[in-house]
Amino acid sequence: MTSRDPHHDLFTALEDHVARGTFPGCVALVWRDGAVLYHEAHGHFATHPDAPDRFRGVTRGAIYDLASLTKVLATTTLTAIAVSEGRLALDTPVSAPWSQACPGATLQQLLAHSAGLAAHHEYFAELGRRGPAERVLERVCATPPAYPPGTRTIYSDLGFMILGAWLERLFDAPLDRTFADRVAWPLGLDVGVVPRLGYHRIQGARGPSSAQQGLVVPTEVYDPALHPNGAPTWFACRRPATAAHYEVHDDNAFVMNGVAGHAGLFGDAEAVLEVARAWLLGGVPGLEDRVRAAFMTHLSSAPGSTRRLGWDSPNPDGSGATGTAFSSAAAGHLGYTGTSLWMDPTPPDGRGPVIAVLLSNRVHPTRDNTAIVQLRPAFHRAAVLL
């Protein structure tokens, strides 16, 4: 039974999930109609003995691996800016050489995960080590299509790998630099020892400083003892590391040196909020209002799809991460490491727009822990009650 204090209820629920082991810790932030109603840190950075900063208490400014939030905060944002500037249009065919992987597909279909691409492929297992991103992209181009464009929706990392490379060609600069210059810096987020929102490019043998590492929450631990049935395929490309810390958790992004269109972004909850608020209310530098509205509202024509342009929307039947908390106008995304961002311009209770951010490292110590699936709908229900 809920109490008369929704803030207390949300705090207690998240503390309970830390105690249950849903994740070592998290930062939750809820903004509504111009005000931050909840911004709290829970739990610890890590719990496994092989992880750095074990039992360090999470703070509100903790920086998390955002995983697939990269797809919306970085890649979708930069794509929308490129459309606003006339660099390409939604009906632009996917350019060569990437069109080999999705013949006949358009930019719009890439954004909506209906371009014909497979969901995922373990390129990291084929390559075995880090190197130029082009090595992975060559293999993406050689991956056969999974279905004709526009006929289905399959959530695909491959499509956003292509988008990341396409953006580098359009802006004639590396993806991480373009994101910093066009999004993070103008919004005041590319500051500090570690940018509050940005990529962590892997710099060969020279790793991050202890000061940098101390701001970033570890993710997975690469301990064979945690996998009694045998070491997973991704262990080989990670040697000799004992844990992912500061370096991206996604293995394909890792062998791309940490910078990709589908993963690689790190950030704190307030920074995620800043980009989301710029999308919701207007304020993304260089993004025209008409384009912003189209990206947030255009629903894919593929059968049964909930996908918009980069963004996702709630399942009409109330299943999924948002349950019935948000209206059909809501837009958001999930991240594999245990992150999520949802924003609703017209929530069902009519009390004004809402943004809910949850950052966690549910993949610590291993990615086998899926308890966050039960938490997410409850978190969003609690968030709209604040």
mmCIF file of N, CA and C in Angstrom, residues 27-90:
data_model
loop_
_atom_site.group_PDB
_atom_site.id
_atom_site.type_symbol
_atom_site.label_atom_id
_atom_site.label_comp_id
_atom_site.label_asym_id
_atom_site.label_seq_id
_atom_site.Cartn_x
_atom_site.Cartn_y
_atom_site.Cartn_z
ATOM 1 N N VAL A 27 20.945 6.129 -9.578
ATOM 2 C CA VAL A 27 20.522 7.522 -9.402
ATOM 3 C C VAL A 27 19.204 7.682 -10.146
ATOM 4 N N ALA A 28 18.215 8.216 -9.453
ATOM 5 C CA ALA A 28 16.900 8.453 -10.057
ATOM 6 C C ALA A 28 16.595 9.940 -10.028
ATOM 7 N N LEU A 29 16.007 10.421 -11.111
ATOM 8 C CA LEU A 29 15.675 11.842 -11.217
ATOM 9 C C LEU A 29 14.316 11.960 -11.908
ATOM 10 N N VAL A 30 13.428 12.734 -11.288
ATOM 11 C CA VAL A 30 12.110 12.995 -11.879
ATOM 12 C C VAL A 30 11.907 14.504 -11.938
ATOM 13 N N TRP A 31 11.629 14.987 -13.133
ATOM 14 C CA TRP A 31 11.369 16.410 -13.389
ATOM 15 C C TRP A 31 9.925 16.541 -13.835
ATOM 16 N N ARG A 32 9.264 17.584 -13.363
ATOM 17 C CA ARG A 32 7.885 17.777 -13.801
ATOM 18 C C ARG A 32 7.547 19.253 -13.904
ATOM 19 N N ASP A 33 7.126 19.649 -15.094
ATOM 20 C CA ASP A 33 6.585 20.986 -15.333
ATOM 21 C C ASP A 33 7.484 22.084 -14.771
ATOM 22 N N GLY A 34 8.801 21.940 -15.016
ATOM 23 C CA GLY A 34 9.733 22.987 -14.642
ATOM 24 C C GLY A 34 10.468 22.783 -13.336
ATOM 25 N N ALA A 35 10.183 21.722 -12.602
ATOM 26 C CA ALA A 35 10.807 21.523 -11.298
ATOM 27 C C ALA A 35 11.317 20.090 -11.150
ATOM 28 N N VAL A 36 12.460 19.943 -10.502
ATOM 29 C CA VAL A 36 12.968 18.622 -10.155
ATOM 30 C C VAL A 36 12.270 18.181 -8.868
ATOM 31 N N LEU A 37 11.511 17.099 -8.940
ATOM 32 C CA LEU A 37 10.750 16.610 -7.799
ATOM 33 C C LEU A 37 11.474 15.506 -7.042
ATOM 34 N N TYR A 38 12.420 14.858 -7.715
ATOM 35 C CA TYR A 38 13.161 13.779 -7.069
ATOM 36 C C TYR A 38 14.528 13.681 -7.727
ATOM 37 N N HIS A 39 15.566 13.656 -6.920
ATOM 38 C CA HIS A 39 16.919 13.440 -7.417
ATOM 39 C C HIS A 39 17.726 12.831 -6.282
ATOM 40 N N GLU A 40 17.789 11.516 -6.262
ATOM 41 C CA GLU A 40 18.423 10.815 -5.148
ATOM 42 C C GLU A 40 19.362 9.730 -5.657
ATOM 43 N N ALA A 41 20.407 9.488 -4.869
ATOM 44 C CA ALA A 41 21.351 8.405 -5.130
ATOM 45 C C ALA A 41 21.114 7.289 -4.127
ATOM 46 N N HIS A 42 21.274 6.066 -4.584
ATOM 47 C CA HIS A 42 21.012 4.897 -3.754
ATOM 48 C C HIS A 42 22.130 3.883 -3.919
ATOM 49 N N GLY A 43 22.520 3.230 -2.838
ATOM 50 C CA GLY A 43 23.428 2.099 -2.916
ATOM 51 C C GLY A 43 24.873 2.463 -3.149
ATOM 52 N N HIS A 44 25.577 1.544 -3.798
ATOM 53 C CA HIS A 44 27.026 1.628 -3.954
ATOM 54 C C HIS A 44 27.449 1.545 -5.416
ATOM 55 N N PHE A 45 28.699 1.951 -5.674
ATOM 56 C CA PHE A 45 29.269 1.838 -7.008
ATOM 57 C C PHE A 45 29.364 0.378 -7.436
ATOM 58 N N ALA A 46 29.827 -0.474 -6.538
ATOM 59 C CA ALA A 46 30.099 -1.866 -6.886
ATOM 60 C C ALA A 46 30.067 -2.717 -5.622
ATOM 61 N N THR A 47 29.953 -4.018 -5.825
ATOM 62 C CA THR A 47 29.935 -4.948 -4.695
ATOM 63 C C THR A 47 30.928 -6.092 -4.854
ATOM 64 N N HIS A 48 31.350 -6.397 -6.073
ATOM 65 C CA HIS A 48 32.246 -7.534 -6.297
ATOM 66 C C HIS A 48 33.686 -7.179 -5.910
ATOM 67 N N PRO A 49 34.423 -8.109 -5.282
ATOM 68 C CA PRO A 49 35.797 -7.813 -4.841
ATOM 69 C C PRO A 49 36.742 -7.397 -5.960
ATOM 70 N N ASP A 50 36.502 -7.842 -7.210
ATOM 71 C CA ASP A 50 37.391 -7.485 -8.316
ATOM 72 C C ASP A 50 37.098 -6.115 -8.914
ATOM 73 N N ALA A 51 36.041 -5.473 -8.464
ATOM 74 C CA ALA A 51 35.657 -4.175 -9.036
ATOM 75 C C ALA A 51 36.296 -3.037 -8.254
ATOM 76 N N PRO A 52 36.728 -1.988 -8.938
ATOM 77 C CA PRO A 52 37.220 -0.801 -8.231
ATOM 78 C C PRO A 52 36.085 -0.086 -7.509
ATOM 79 N N ASP A 53 36.447 0.648 -6.488
ATOM 80 C CA ASP A 53 35.484 1.460 -5.738
ATOM 81 C C ASP A 53 34.368 0.624 -5.121
ATOM 82 N N ARG A 54 34.710 -0.576 -4.713
ATOM 83 C CA ARG A 54 33.738 -1.436 -4.047
ATOM 84 C C ARG A 54 33.196 -0.748 -2.798
ATOM 85 N N PHE A 55 31.897 -0.723 -2.671
ATOM 86 C CA PHE A 55 31.165 -0.152 -1.539
ATOM 87 C C PHE A 55 31.305 1.365 -1.413
ATOM 88 N N ARG A 56 31.821 2.021 -2.450
ATOM 89 C CA ARG A 56 31.756 3.491 -2.441
ATOM 90 C C ARG A 56 30.303 3.897 -2.636
ATOM 91 N N GLY A 57 29.815 4.800 -1.812
ATOM 92 C CA GLY A 57 28.431 5.223 -1.922
ATOM 93 C C GLY A 57 28.172 6.037 -3.181
ATOM 94 N N VAL A 58 27.067 5.738 -3.854
ATOM 95 C CA VAL A 58 26.692 6.490 -5.048
ATOM 96 C C VAL A 58 26.307 7.909 -4.650
ATOM 97 N N THR A 59 26.720 8.881 -5.454
ATOM 98 C CA THR A 59 26.320 10.268 -5.279
ATOM 99 C C THR A 59 25.462 10.699 -6.462
ATOM 100 N N ARG A 60 24.777 11.823 -6.324
ATOM 101 C CA ARG A 60 23.899 12.287 -7.403
ATOM 102 C C ARG A 60 24.662 12.550 -8.693
ATOM 103 N N GLY A 61 25.936 12.904 -8.565
ATOM 104 C CA GLY A 61 26.732 13.208 -9.747
ATOM 105 C C GLY A 61 27.471 12.023 -10.325
ATOM 106 N N ALA A 62 27.184 10.823 -9.867
ATOM 107 C CA ALA A 62 27.858 9.633 -10.394
ATOM 108 C C ALA A 62 27.605 9.492 -11.891
ATOM 109 N N ILE A 63 28.636 9.076 -12.596
ATOM 110 C CA ILE A 63 28.565 8.953 -14.054
ATOM 111 C C ILE A 63 28.431 7.482 -14.423
ATOM 112 N N TYR A 64 27.389 7.180 -15.187
ATOM 113 C CA TYR A 64 27.064 5.818 -15.571
ATOM 114 C C TYR A 64 27.300 5.598 -17.062
ATOM 115 N N ASP A 65 27.586 4.337 -17.413
ATOM 116 C CA ASP A 65 27.597 3.914 -18.808
ATOM 117 C C ASP A 65 26.146 3.891 -19.268
ATOM 118 N N LEU A 66 25.791 4.747 -20.219
ATOM 119 C CA LEU A 66 24.399 4.928 -20.624
ATOM 120 C C LEU A 66 23.928 3.909 -21.653
ATOM 121 N N ALA A 67 24.854 3.099 -22.183
ATOM 122 C CA ALA A 67 24.491 2.040 -23.123
ATOM 123 C C ALA A 67 23.643 2.605 -24.270
ATOM 124 N N SER A 68 22.465 2.023 -24.514
ATOM 125 C CA SER A 68 21.679 2.419 -25.691
ATOM 126 C C SER A 68 20.977 3.763 -25.551
ATOM 127 N N LEU A 69 21.082 4.425 -24.423
ATOM 128 C CA LEU A 69 20.643 5.828 -24.404
ATOM 129 C C LEU A 69 21.499 6.656 -25.364
ATOM 130 N N THR A 70 22.685 6.115 -25.701
ATOM 131 C CA THR A 70 23.514 6.733 -26.741
ATOM 132 C C THR A 70 22.715 6.905 -28.031
ATOM 133 N N LYS A 71 21.863 5.943 -28.347
ATOM 134 C CA LYS A 71 21.111 5.987 -29.605
ATOM 135 C C LYS A 71 20.232 7.224 -29.713
ATOM 136 N N VAL A 72 19.646 7.663 -28.585
ATOM 137 C CA VAL A 72 18.770 8.835 -28.643
ATOM 138 C C VAL A 72 19.496 10.130 -28.276
ATOM 139 N N LEU A 73 20.312 10.089 -27.212
ATOM 140 C CA LEU A 73 20.952 11.315 -26.741
ATOM 141 C C LEU A 73 22.005 11.822 -27.716
ATOM 142 N N ALA A 74 22.735 10.916 -28.346
ATOM 143 C CA ALA A 74 23.792 11.309 -29.276
ATOM 144 C C ALA A 74 23.363 11.125 -30.725
ATOM 145 N N THR A 75 23.143 9.879 -31.151
ATOM 146 C CA THR A 75 22.962 9.595 -32.574
ATOM 147 C C THR A 75 21.676 10.190 -33.129
ATOM 148 N N THR A 76 20.563 9.987 -32.429
ATOM 149 C CA THR A 76 19.296 10.560 -32.907
ATOM 150 C C THR A 76 19.347 12.082 -32.878
ATOM 151 N N THR A 77 19.934 12.646 -31.830
ATOM 152 C CA THR A 77 20.026 14.108 -31.730
ATOM 153 C C THR A 77 20.840 14.682 -32.885
ATOM 154 N N LEU A 78 21.998 14.096 -33.163
ATOM 155 C CA LEU A 78 22.829 14.593 -34.258
ATOM 156 C C LEU A 78 22.166 14.373 -35.617
ATOM 157 N N THR A 79 21.448 13.257 -35.755
ATOM 158 C CA THR A 79 20.735 13.018 -37.019
ATOM 159 C C THR A 79 19.648 14.063 -37.231
ATOM 160 N N ALA A 80 18.920 14.389 -36.175
ATOM 161 C CA ALA A 80 17.875 15.407 -36.279
ATOM 162 C C ALA A 80 18.464 16.774 -36.628
ATOM 163 N N ILE A 81 19.625 17.081 -36.067
ATOM 164 C CA ILE A 81 20.302 18.337 -36.417
ATOM 165 C C ILE A 81 20.704 18.315 -37.893
ATOM 166 N N ALA A 82 21.217 17.176 -38.352
ATOM 167 C CA ALA A 82 21.611 17.069 -39.759
ATOM 168 C C ALA A 82 20.418 17.254 -40.689
ATOM 169 N N VAL A 83 19.257 16.711 -40.308
ATOM 170 C CA VAL A 83 18.044 16.913 -41.107
ATOM 171 C C VAL A 83 17.640 18.385 -41.086
ATOM 172 N N SER A 84 17.709 19.006 -39.923
ATOM 173 C CA SER A 84 17.368 20.436 -39.803
ATOM 174 C C SER A 84 18.249 21.291 -40.696
ATOM 175 N N GLU A 85 19.508 20.904 -40.821
ATOM 176 C CA GLU A 85 20.460 21.690 -41.607
ATOM 177 C C GLU A 85 20.463 21.318 -43.092
ATOM 178 N N GLY A 86 19.597 20.387 -43.475
ATOM 179 C CA GLY A 86 19.497 20.015 -44.879
ATOM 180 C C GLY A 86 20.606 19.113 -45.369
ATOM 181 N N ARG A 87 21.356 18.498 -44.463
ATOM 182 C CA ARG A 87 22.433 17.595 -44.865
ATOM 183 C C ARG A 87 21.873 16.285 -45.424
ATOM 184 N N LEU A 88 20.663 15.928 -45.006
ATOM 185 C CA LEU A 88 19.970 14.747 -45.520
ATOM 186 C C LEU A 88 18.499 14.860 -45.160
ATOM 187 N N ALA A 89 17.673 13.968 -45.718
ATOM 188 C CA ALA A 89 16.228 13.967 -45.453
ATOM 189 C C ALA A 89 15.825 12.585 -44.976
ATOM 190 N N LEU A 90 14.640 12.493 -44.398
ATOM 191 C CA LEU A 90 14.188 11.220 -43.853
ATOM 192 C C LEU A 90 14.051 10.148 -44.926
#
